[in-house]
Amino acid sequence: QVVVTLLEKGAAFGATRRLLGTSYLDVMADLSNLAGYNAGLSLDTLAYDALAGGTNVVFVGQASQAAITSSNIITSAVIRKEVAALRAANVQPYEGGLYVGYIHPDNVVDIMQEATANTVVWHEPADFSDANRRWMGEIGIYEGVRWITTPRAALIADAGASAVDVYQTYIVGRQALAKAVDSLSRQVPEMVVSPVVDKLKRFFHYGWYQNVGYDTFREAAC
């Protein structure tokens, strides 16, 4: 049983009749873009906070975060080990039998530069399956994981040994997170046009609303 706390989330963005009448820009499109971006960022933060609060954590080459050094970087072998752990725990993958990984751009560099005596490890499967991944600098599908590169995969400054930055990479399967909404809310944010209460109908607002919560559901799945 998992308890998920619902939180009222939303934001409204205002405009005026004068602005609509004098602007060279499409103000309504801008308001819609602002509301959509804010909704995505806000709900993504809720999901991230739940994910980051998980306890199924592995430190590469060390026993704790404080002991991490600059040589403790993510490698293909590390990924294989964690994928094997997910499979051994009977964690259901997503489409195509793949797990999903969230990785910081700095860690992408580590993966792409990993080398053996004769080759750069990531280049060979990338060139064999889809060379466009290499030209675009996209990890893509690698070692059983569909990778998403995002700066929102946390960078914790000076958290390791000798003030080394520590990066958090997430590999998840189904059931990693639980999401809940109230009985009146949809699974996606509701876009709201506020009533115009100004007597001259000069002011109006456009925004989003959702009563939603996230929490870890199955620790083994993350």
XYZ file of N, CA and C in Angstrom:
666
model
N 0.848 -1.194 0.000
C 0.000 0.000 0.000
C 0.882 1.242 0.000
N 0.568 2.171 -0.898
C 1.338 3.404 -1.022
C 0.415 4.589 -0.802
N 0.821 5.504 0.036
C 0.057 6.723 0.281
C 0.636 7.839 -0.576
N -0.205 8.413 -1.437
C 0.219 9.510 -2.304
C -0.513 10.774 -1.872
N 0.233 11.797 -1.529
C -0.343 13.064 -1.094
C -0.650 13.939 -2.299
N -1.911 14.359 -2.418
C -2.309 15.222 -3.527
C -1.940 16.665 -3.234
N -1.472 17.353 -4.263
C -1.082 18.754 -4.148
C -1.786 19.553 -5.240
N -2.398 20.674 -4.847
C -2.989 21.550 -5.852
C -1.880 22.312 -6.564
N -1.822 22.150 -7.878
C -0.796 22.823 -8.668
C -1.450 23.589 -9.809
N -0.871 24.707 -10.163
C -1.405 25.477 -11.272
C -0.750 26.834 -11.356
N -1.012 27.518 -12.442
C -0.499 28.875 -12.639
C -1.366 29.555 -13.682
N -1.504 30.864 -13.548
C -2.293 31.638 -14.502
C -1.438 32.773 -15.059
N -1.644 33.084 -16.325
C -0.872 34.123 -17.005
C -1.849 35.116 -17.623
N -1.649 36.389 -17.342
C -2.622 37.397 -17.718
C -2.232 38.220 -18.925
N -3.233 38.791 -19.569
C -3.034 39.721 -20.675
C -4.154 40.748 -20.636
N -4.022 41.760 -21.460
C -5.031 42.807 -21.509
C -5.507 43.015 -22.943
N -6.668 43.616 -23.040
C -7.203 43.928 -24.362
C -6.268 44.882 -25.099
N -5.687 45.822 -24.375
C -4.763 46.776 -25.001
C -3.560 46.062 -25.587
N -3.037 45.093 -24.850
C -1.885 44.341 -25.361
C -2.257 43.582 -26.629
N -3.414 42.931 -26.618
C -3.849 42.196 -27.813
C -3.995 43.124 -29.018
N -4.449 44.332 -28.763
C -4.708 45.248 -29.855
C -3.486 45.946 -30.393
N -2.390 45.955 -29.631
C -1.205 46.715 -30.050
C 0.028 45.864 -30.297
N 0.003 44.601 -29.916
C 1.201 43.773 -30.040
C 1.372 43.246 -31.457
N 2.634 43.169 -31.898
C 2.953 42.549 -33.175
C 3.020 41.031 -33.049
N 3.031 40.538 -31.831
C 3.155 39.107 -31.590
C 1.786 38.480 -31.350
N 1.745 37.162 -31.465
C 0.523 36.414 -31.175
C 0.466 36.177 -29.672
N -0.185 37.072 -28.961
C -0.182 37.036 -27.501
C -0.837 35.768 -26.975
N -1.940 35.345 -27.576
C -2.630 34.159 -27.100
C -1.758 32.914 -27.253
N -1.020 32.836 -28.348
C -0.099 31.708 -28.522
C 0.989 31.735 -27.463
N 1.460 32.941 -27.127
C 2.491 33.060 -26.083
C 1.952 32.624 -24.726
N 0.713 33.034 -24.414
C 0.106 32.638 -23.140
C -0.043 31.119 -23.061
N -0.490 30.531 -24.165
C -0.653 29.080 -24.208
C 0.687 28.379 -24.018
N 1.726 28.904 -24.654
C 3.061 28.315 -24.528
C 3.581 28.439 -23.097
N 3.376 29.606 -22.495
C 3.809 29.805 -21.109
C 3.115 28.830 -20.169
N 1.796 28.696 -20.322
C 1.034 27.807 -19.447
C 1.450 26.358 -19.646
N 1.615 25.927 -20.901
C 2.010 24.549 -21.168
C 3.395 24.231 -20.642
N 4.338 25.153 -20.842
C 5.703 24.929 -20.359
C 5.737 24.876 -18.840
N 5.008 25.806 -18.203
C 4.981 25.834 -16.749
C 4.358 24.572 -16.182
N 3.297 24.076 -16.826
C 2.657 22.845 -16.360
C 3.616 21.670 -16.469
N 4.282 21.550 -17.608
C 5.222 20.446 -17.796
C 6.357 20.486 -16.795
N 6.919 21.681 -16.583
C 8.044 21.822 -15.658
C 7.614 21.531 -14.223
N 6.431 22.017 -13.847
C 5.959 21.827 -12.478
C 5.690 20.360 -12.169
N 4.979 19.677 -13.074
C 4.644 18.273 -12.833
C 5.876 17.387 -12.964
N 6.782 17.760 -13.860
C 8.035 17.018 -13.979
C 8.831 17.092 -12.684
N 8.786 18.254 -12.037
C 9.494 18.424 -10.761
C 8.887 17.532 -9.684
N 7.557 17.424 -9.655
C 6.910 16.538 -8.687
C 7.355 15.090 -8.893
N 7.348 14.652 -10.161
C 7.753 13.275 -10.450
C 9.220 13.067 -10.120
N 10.056 14.057 -10.447
C 11.488 13.945 -10.158
C 11.743 13.840 -8.653
N 11.060 14.667 -7.875
C 11.264 14.629 -6.421
C 10.938 13.247 -5.860
N 9.881 12.620 -6.393
C 9.526 11.268 -5.947
C 10.605 10.277 -6.366
N 11.084 10.403 -7.597
C 12.109 9.492 -8.105
C 13.401 9.640 -7.309
N 13.796 10.898 -7.051
C 15.039 11.155 -6.319
C 14.965 10.694 -4.873
N 13.735 10.509 -4.364
C 13.582 10.052 -2.989
C 13.652 8.546 -2.833
N 13.875 7.834 -3.943
C 13.984 6.380 -3.872
C 15.209 5.931 -3.092
N 15.155 4.714 -2.566
C 16.243 4.199 -1.726
C 17.082 3.120 -2.404
N 16.699 2.718 -3.607
C 17.436 1.669 -4.322
C 18.572 2.320 -5.101
N 19.639 2.676 -4.392
C 20.719 3.500 -4.934
C 22.029 2.715 -4.957
N 22.768 2.869 -6.051
C 24.094 2.256 -6.189
C 25.105 3.358 -6.460
N 26.222 3.343 -5.763
C 27.305 4.301 -5.990
C 28.418 3.599 -6.752
N 28.777 4.133 -7.898
C 29.763 3.480 -8.761
C 31.126 3.409 -8.063
N 31.554 2.206 -7.768
C 32.897 1.991 -7.231
C 33.101 2.401 -5.799
N 32.051 2.855 -5.114
C 32.199 3.323 -3.738
C 31.014 2.860 -2.902
N 31.144 3.049 -1.583
C 30.077 2.638 -0.671
C 29.140 3.780 -0.312
N 29.514 5.014 -0.650
C 28.680 6.157 -0.286
C 28.914 7.298 -1.265
N 28.007 8.242 -1.246
C 28.127 9.404 -2.122
C 29.357 10.236 -1.778
N 29.629 10.383 -0.494
C 30.739 11.223 -0.064
C 32.093 10.675 -0.500
N 32.152 9.386 -0.858
C 33.419 8.782 -1.251
C 33.664 8.815 -2.759
N 32.692 9.280 -3.537
C 32.826 9.290 -4.989
C 33.994 10.171 -5.418
N 34.803 9.644 -6.356
C 35.929 10.402 -6.905
C 35.691 10.641 -8.390
N 36.581 11.407 -8.999
C 36.425 11.741 -10.416
C 36.587 10.521 -11.312
N 37.150 9.435 -10.803
C 37.320 8.223 -11.605
C 36.109 7.291 -11.529
N 35.176 7.579 -10.640
C 33.977 6.739 -10.486
C 32.895 7.228 -11.441
N 33.012 6.828 -12.710
C 32.089 7.294 -13.736
C 31.239 6.136 -14.258
N 30.139 6.487 -14.906
C 29.260 5.471 -15.466
C 29.919 4.836 -16.684
N 29.783 3.513 -16.804
C 30.356 2.758 -17.916
C 29.331 1.759 -18.433
N 29.649 1.126 -19.547
C 28.766 0.100 -20.095
C 28.576 -1.039 -19.099
N 29.649 -1.410 -18.404
C 29.568 -2.496 -17.426
C 28.634 -2.132 -16.276
N 28.670 -0.885 -15.839
C 27.780 -0.432 -14.771
C 26.330 -0.534 -15.215
N 26.052 -0.105 -16.444
C 24.687 -0.169 -16.974
C 24.212 -1.612 -17.050
N 25.073 -2.498 -17.583
C 24.702 -3.917 -17.697
C 24.365 -4.507 -16.337
N 25.136 -4.156 -15.331
C 24.906 -4.687 -13.983
C 23.552 -4.236 -13.442
N 23.211 -2.969 -13.649
C 21.949 -2.460 -13.104
C 20.752 -2.993 -13.891
N 20.906 -3.168 -15.192
C 19.836 -3.779 -15.982
C 19.607 -5.217 -15.534
N 20.700 -5.916 -15.262
C 20.578 -7.291 -14.775
C 19.864 -7.326 -13.425
N 20.131 -6.345 -12.578
C 19.471 -6.288 -11.273
C 17.970 -6.050 -11.424
N 17.594 -5.188 -12.380
C 16.168 -4.959 -12.631
C 15.491 -6.232 -13.124
N 16.142 -6.923 -14.046
C 15.558 -8.149 -14.581
C 15.478 -9.236 -13.519
N 16.497 -9.315 -12.680
C 16.500 -10.319 -11.618
C 15.393 -10.051 -10.602
N 15.022 -8.783 -10.446
C 13.938 -8.422 -9.521
C 12.574 -8.496 -10.199
N 12.536 -9.032 -11.426
C 11.282 -9.210 -12.169
C 10.576 -7.875 -12.402
N 11.378 -6.839 -12.704
C 10.819 -5.523 -13.015
C 10.391 -5.511 -14.477
N 9.145 -5.166 -14.714
C 8.627 -5.163 -16.073
C 9.244 -4.018 -16.875
N 9.736 -4.316 -18.080
C 10.267 -3.252 -18.943
C 9.137 -2.548 -19.675
N 9.505 -1.546 -20.444
C 8.544 -0.846 -21.290
C 8.543 -1.481 -22.679
N 7.976 -0.779 -23.660
C 7.846 -1.317 -25.006
C 9.200 -1.771 -25.547
N 9.167 -2.895 -26.245
C 10.385 -3.417 -26.833
C 11.300 -4.110 -25.853
N 10.806 -4.385 -24.638
C 11.635 -5.039 -23.631
C 12.722 -4.149 -23.076
N 12.532 -2.822 -23.163
C 13.567 -1.875 -22.749
C 13.174 -1.152 -21.467
N 14.171 -0.866 -20.642
C 13.996 0.043 -19.524
C 14.264 1.463 -20.031
N 13.971 2.444 -19.195
C 14.181 3.836 -19.576
C 15.205 4.455 -18.633
N 16.156 5.177 -19.208
C 17.188 5.821 -18.407
C 17.181 7.328 -18.595
N 17.412 8.051 -17.505
C 17.541 9.512 -17.540
C 18.970 9.850 -17.128
N 19.682 10.553 -18.004
C 21.105 10.746 -17.809
C 21.494 12.183 -18.111
N 22.409 12.718 -17.333
C 22.884 14.095 -17.506
C 23.800 14.178 -18.729
N 23.785 15.303 -19.468
C 24.655 15.434 -20.638
C 26.135 15.185 -20.347
N 26.610 15.560 -19.147
C 28.017 15.302 -18.807
C 28.314 13.808 -18.764
N 27.344 13.015 -18.291
C 27.532 11.567 -18.235
C 27.450 10.935 -19.616
N 26.703 11.568 -20.526
C 26.653 11.091 -21.907
C 28.058 11.108 -22.509
N 28.802 12.149 -22.197
C 30.182 12.244 -22.684
C 31.009 11.055 -22.194
N 30.828 10.676 -20.926
C 31.567 9.536 -20.376
C 31.246 8.254 -21.142
N 29.968 8.043 -21.454
C 29.573 6.846 -22.194
C 30.172 6.855 -23.592
N 30.083 7.987 -24.265
C 30.542 8.057 -25.651
C 32.055 7.976 -25.783
N 32.778 8.329 -24.708
C 34.238 8.302 -24.766
C 34.844 7.025 -24.186
N 33.995 6.171 -23.613
C 34.506 4.930 -23.020
C 35.220 4.097 -24.081
N 36.439 3.697 -23.801
C 37.240 3.018 -24.820
C 37.888 1.761 -24.261
N 38.050 0.761 -25.156
C 38.875 -0.407 -24.874
C 40.181 -0.222 -25.636
N 40.972 -1.277 -25.716
C 42.270 -1.171 -26.387
C 42.119 -0.836 -27.865
N 41.003 -1.282 -28.488
C 40.908 -1.168 -29.941
C 39.775 -0.284 -30.446
N 38.838 0.077 -29.591
C 37.673 0.790 -30.106
C 37.011 1.607 -29.012
N 36.246 2.601 -29.418
C 35.367 3.311 -28.491
C 34.093 2.482 -28.362
N 33.769 2.062 -27.168
C 32.779 1.017 -26.928
C 31.416 1.367 -27.521
N 30.941 2.594 -27.289
C 29.605 2.963 -27.733
C 29.528 3.115 -29.252
N 30.617 3.513 -29.894
C 30.592 3.788 -31.334
C 30.217 2.563 -32.152
N 30.725 1.406 -31.780
C 30.547 0.219 -32.617
C 29.078 -0.172 -32.776
N 28.308 -0.345 -31.682
C 26.889 -0.666 -31.880
C 26.108 0.491 -32.487
N 26.511 1.728 -32.189
C 25.812 2.874 -32.765
C 25.991 2.900 -34.277
N 27.210 2.686 -34.738
C 27.482 2.687 -36.173
C 26.793 1.518 -36.863
N 26.729 0.383 -36.178
C 26.156 -0.818 -36.779
C 24.636 -0.703 -36.916
N 23.973 -0.121 -35.902
C 22.509 -0.103 -35.900
C 21.926 1.175 -36.495
N 22.511 2.314 -36.160
C 21.971 3.588 -36.635
C 23.043 4.659 -36.475
N 23.776 4.892 -37.536
C 24.895 5.831 -37.464
C 24.453 7.255 -37.166
N 23.177 7.579 -37.447
C 22.692 8.924 -37.164
C 22.791 9.261 -35.678
N 22.695 8.230 -34.827
C 22.846 8.469 -33.392
C 24.195 9.080 -33.087
N 25.223 8.596 -33.774
C 26.572 9.101 -33.521
C 26.713 10.537 -34.004
N 26.175 10.821 -35.187
C 26.319 12.171 -35.726
C 25.511 13.175 -34.909
N 24.382 12.728 -34.351
C 23.540 13.626 -33.560
C 23.956 13.679 -32.091
N 24.888 12.811 -31.690
C 25.308 12.788 -30.297
C 24.247 12.253 -29.366
N 23.462 11.293 -29.835
C 22.360 10.729 -29.052
C 22.682 9.290 -28.671
N 22.627 8.974 -27.384
C 22.906 7.599 -26.956
C 21.902 6.643 -27.570
N 20.606 7.022 -27.532
C 19.570 6.157 -28.083
C 19.372 4.917 -27.225
N 19.153 3.779 -27.868
C 18.989 2.505 -27.160
C 20.361 1.881 -26.982
N 20.716 1.609 -25.730
C 22.053 1.072 -25.451
C 22.005 0.227 -24.186
N 22.501 -0.992 -24.272
C 22.588 -1.919 -23.134
C 21.222 -2.166 -22.487
N 20.174 -2.285 -23.323
C 18.858 -2.618 -22.805
C 18.082 -1.460 -22.235
N 18.568 -0.238 -22.478
C 17.929 0.962 -21.925
C 17.700 1.975 -23.040
N 16.506 2.563 -23.063
C 16.236 3.692 -23.957
C 16.595 4.964 -23.187
N 17.662 5.634 -23.618
C 18.210 6.740 -22.845
C 17.598 8.080 -23.231
N 17.281 8.868 -22.220
C 16.809 10.234 -22.400
C 17.835 11.156 -21.752
N 18.438 12.021 -22.554
C 19.434 12.961 -22.045
C 18.726 14.204 -21.529
N 18.961 14.544 -20.271
C 18.282 15.688 -19.677
C 19.144 16.323 -18.584
N 19.238 17.653 -18.564
C 19.967 18.308 -17.471
C 19.242 18.208 -16.143
N 18.021 17.661 -16.145
C 17.271 17.506 -14.900
C 17.688 16.258 -14.128
N 18.492 15.380 -14.760
C 19.130 14.313 -13.987
C 20.145 15.005 -13.088
N 19.984 14.879 -11.800
C 20.597 15.807 -10.853
C 22.117 15.826 -10.899
N 22.661 17.032 -10.791
C 24.079 17.260 -10.531
C 24.163 17.858 -9.137
N 24.822 17.123 -8.233
C 24.976 17.598 -6.853
C 26.398 18.112 -6.712
N 26.547 19.427 -6.680
C 27.868 20.048 -6.681
C 28.633 19.745 -5.397
N 29.914 19.406 -5.562
C 30.860 19.238 -4.441
C 30.428 18.179 -3.434
N 29.638 17.195 -3.855
C 29.096 16.213 -2.909
C 29.999 15.011 -2.703
N 31.015 14.837 -3.558
C 31.897 13.691 -3.452
C 33.187 14.010 -2.724
N 34.129 13.088 -2.798
C 35.440 13.292 -2.167
C 36.168 14.434 -2.866
N 36.867 15.242 -2.092
C 37.635 16.377 -2.629
C 36.751 17.301 -3.463
N 35.526 17.489 -3.017
C 34.572 18.413 -3.654
C 34.281 18.049 -5.105
N 34.238 16.748 -5.402
C 33.883 16.287 -6.744
C 32.365 16.368 -6.915
N 31.929 16.813 -8.092
C 30.493 16.816 -8.381
C 29.986 15.382 -8.537
N 28.778 15.131 -8.049
C 28.165 13.806 -8.140
C 26.919 13.899 -9.013
N 26.803 12.974 -9.957
C 25.661 12.955 -10.869
C 24.740 11.781 -10.533
N 23.450 12.011 -10.697
C 22.462 10.953 -10.473
C 21.882 10.515 -11.815
N 22.017 9.231 -12.109
C 21.447 8.636 -13.313
C 20.355 7.664 -12.877
N 19.214 7.703 -13.558
C 18.076 6.858 -13.175
C 17.786 5.849 -14.276
N 17.612 4.609 -13.893
C 17.151 3.568 -14.807
C 15.890 2.974 -14.184
N 14.788 3.036 -14.913
C 13.499 2.655 -14.331
C 12.756 1.677 -15.228
N 11.896 0.891 -14.582
C 10.953 0.041 -15.285
C 9.547 0.410 -14.867
N 8.590 -0.373 -15.333
C 7.203 -0.123 -14.937
C 7.060 -0.265 -13.420
N 6.159 0.501 -12.848
C 5.838 0.485 -11.417
C 6.866 1.228 -10.569
N 7.748 2.003 -11.208
C 8.702 2.777 -10.411
C 7.993 3.859 -9.611
N 7.025 4.520 -10.238
C 6.316 5.614 -9.578
C 4.822 5.353 -9.547
N 4.168 5.915 -8.542
C 2.708 5.933 -8.469
C 2.248 7.367 -8.668
N 1.171 7.527 -9.428
C 0.584 8.843 -9.660
C -0.878 8.793 -9.265
N -1.342 9.855 -8.606
C -2.744 9.928 -8.206
C -3.303 11.301 -8.530
N -4.568 11.330 -8.942
C -5.288 12.591 -9.134
C -6.624 12.477 -8.420
N -7.262 13.621 -8.145
C -8.555 13.545 -7.483
C -9.639 13.164 -8.492
N -10.834 12.952 -7.999
C -11.909 12.419 -8.839
C -12.385 13.397 -9.910
N -12.045 14.669 -9.767
C -12.464 15.669 -10.748
C -11.361 16.037 -11.728
N -10.144 15.573 -11.468
C -9.008 15.941 -12.311
C -8.750 14.890 -13.381
N -8.185 15.328 -14.475
C -7.797 14.429 -15.539
C -6.363 13.966 -15.307
N -5.932 13.006 -16.122
C -4.555 12.528 -16.021
C -3.562 13.574 -16.521
N -4.025 14.495 -17.343
C -3.177 15.593 -17.809
C -3.738 16.891 -17.257
N -2.933 17.946 -17.146
C -3.426 19.201 -16.585
C -4.600 19.766 -17.378
N -5.503 20.393 -16.672
C -6.646 21.044 -17.303
C -6.274 22.487 -17.627
N -6.421 22.873 -18.890
C -6.164 24.247 -19.291
C -7.411 25.074 -18.986
N -7.220 26.221 -18.354
C -8.339 27.002 -17.815
C -8.298 28.426 -18.361
N -9.449 28.897 -18.849
C -9.621 30.301 -19.208
C -10.453 30.950 -18.107
N -9.883 31.904 -17.413
C -10.577 32.496 -16.277
C -11.695 33.421 -16.752
N -12.732 33.604 -15.944
C -13.811 34.523 -16.322
C -13.317 35.970 -16.339
N -13.844 36.748 -17.256
C -13.503 38.167 -17.347
C -14.439 38.939 -16.419
N -13.888 39.463 -15.345
C -14.719 40.143 -14.341
C -14.569 41.654 -14.395
N -13.615 42.140 -15.183
C -13.453 43.574 -15.345
C -14.665 44.139 -16.097
N -15.218 45.245 -15.650
C -16.435 45.800 -16.246
C -16.243 46.186 -17.709
N -15.024 46.516 -18.099
C -14.758 46.897 -19.479
C -14.140 45.745 -20.282
N -14.080 44.571 -19.670
C -13.557 43.364 -20.316
C -12.141 43.577 -20.870
N -11.312 44.197 -20.030
C -9.935 44.468 -20.463
C -8.946 43.383 -20.036
N -9.233 42.713 -18.930
C -8.251 41.801 -18.343
C -8.755 40.359 -18.379
N -7.878 39.454 -18.741
C -8.234 38.037 -18.739
C -6.982 37.214 -18.458
N -7.197 35.967 -18.043
C -6.092 35.074 -17.695
C -6.291 33.700 -18.327
N -5.170 33.068 -18.597
C -5.159 31.714 -19.155
C -4.144 30.904 -18.357
N -4.511 29.692 -17.959
C -3.583 28.930 -17.135
C -3.915 27.448 -17.110
N -3.392 26.771 -16.091
C -3.597 25.330 -15.962
C -3.821 24.985 -14.503
N -4.430 23.805 -14.278
C -4.710 23.353 -12.917
C -4.702 21.833 -12.880
N -4.188 21.283 -11.788
C -4.319 19.851 -11.524
C -4.087 19.588 -10.040
N -4.871 18.674 -9.488
C -4.693 18.213 -8.115
C -4.075 16.827 -8.208
N -2.760 16.737 -7.984
C -2.018 15.546 -8.376
C -0.907 15.251 -7.380
N -0.479 14.004 -7.340
C 0.642 13.632 -6.488
C 1.409 12.469 -7.070
N 2.690 12.368 -6.755
C 3.559 11.266 -7.158
C 4.281 10.716 -5.935
N 4.596 9.421 -5.979
C 5.440 8.814 -4.952
C 6.056 7.547 -5.535
N 7.088 7.068 -4.875
C 7.659 5.785 -5.317
C 6.641 4.685 -5.060
N 6.567 3.756 -6.009
C 5.600 2.657 -5.898
C 6.311 1.346 -5.578
N 7.272 0.981 -6.403
C 8.054 -0.235 -6.167
C 9.535 0.118 -6.263
N 10.214 0.089 -5.121
C 11.611 0.523 -5.067
C 12.513 -0.283 -6.027
N 12.219 -1.560 -6.159
C 13.069 -2.404 -7.012
C 13.019 -1.990 -8.480
N 11.981 -1.237 -8.864
C 11.806 -0.845 -10.255
C 12.577 0.414 -10.625
N 13.337 0.952 -9.682
C 14.137 2.151 -9.944
C 15.525 1.941 -9.346
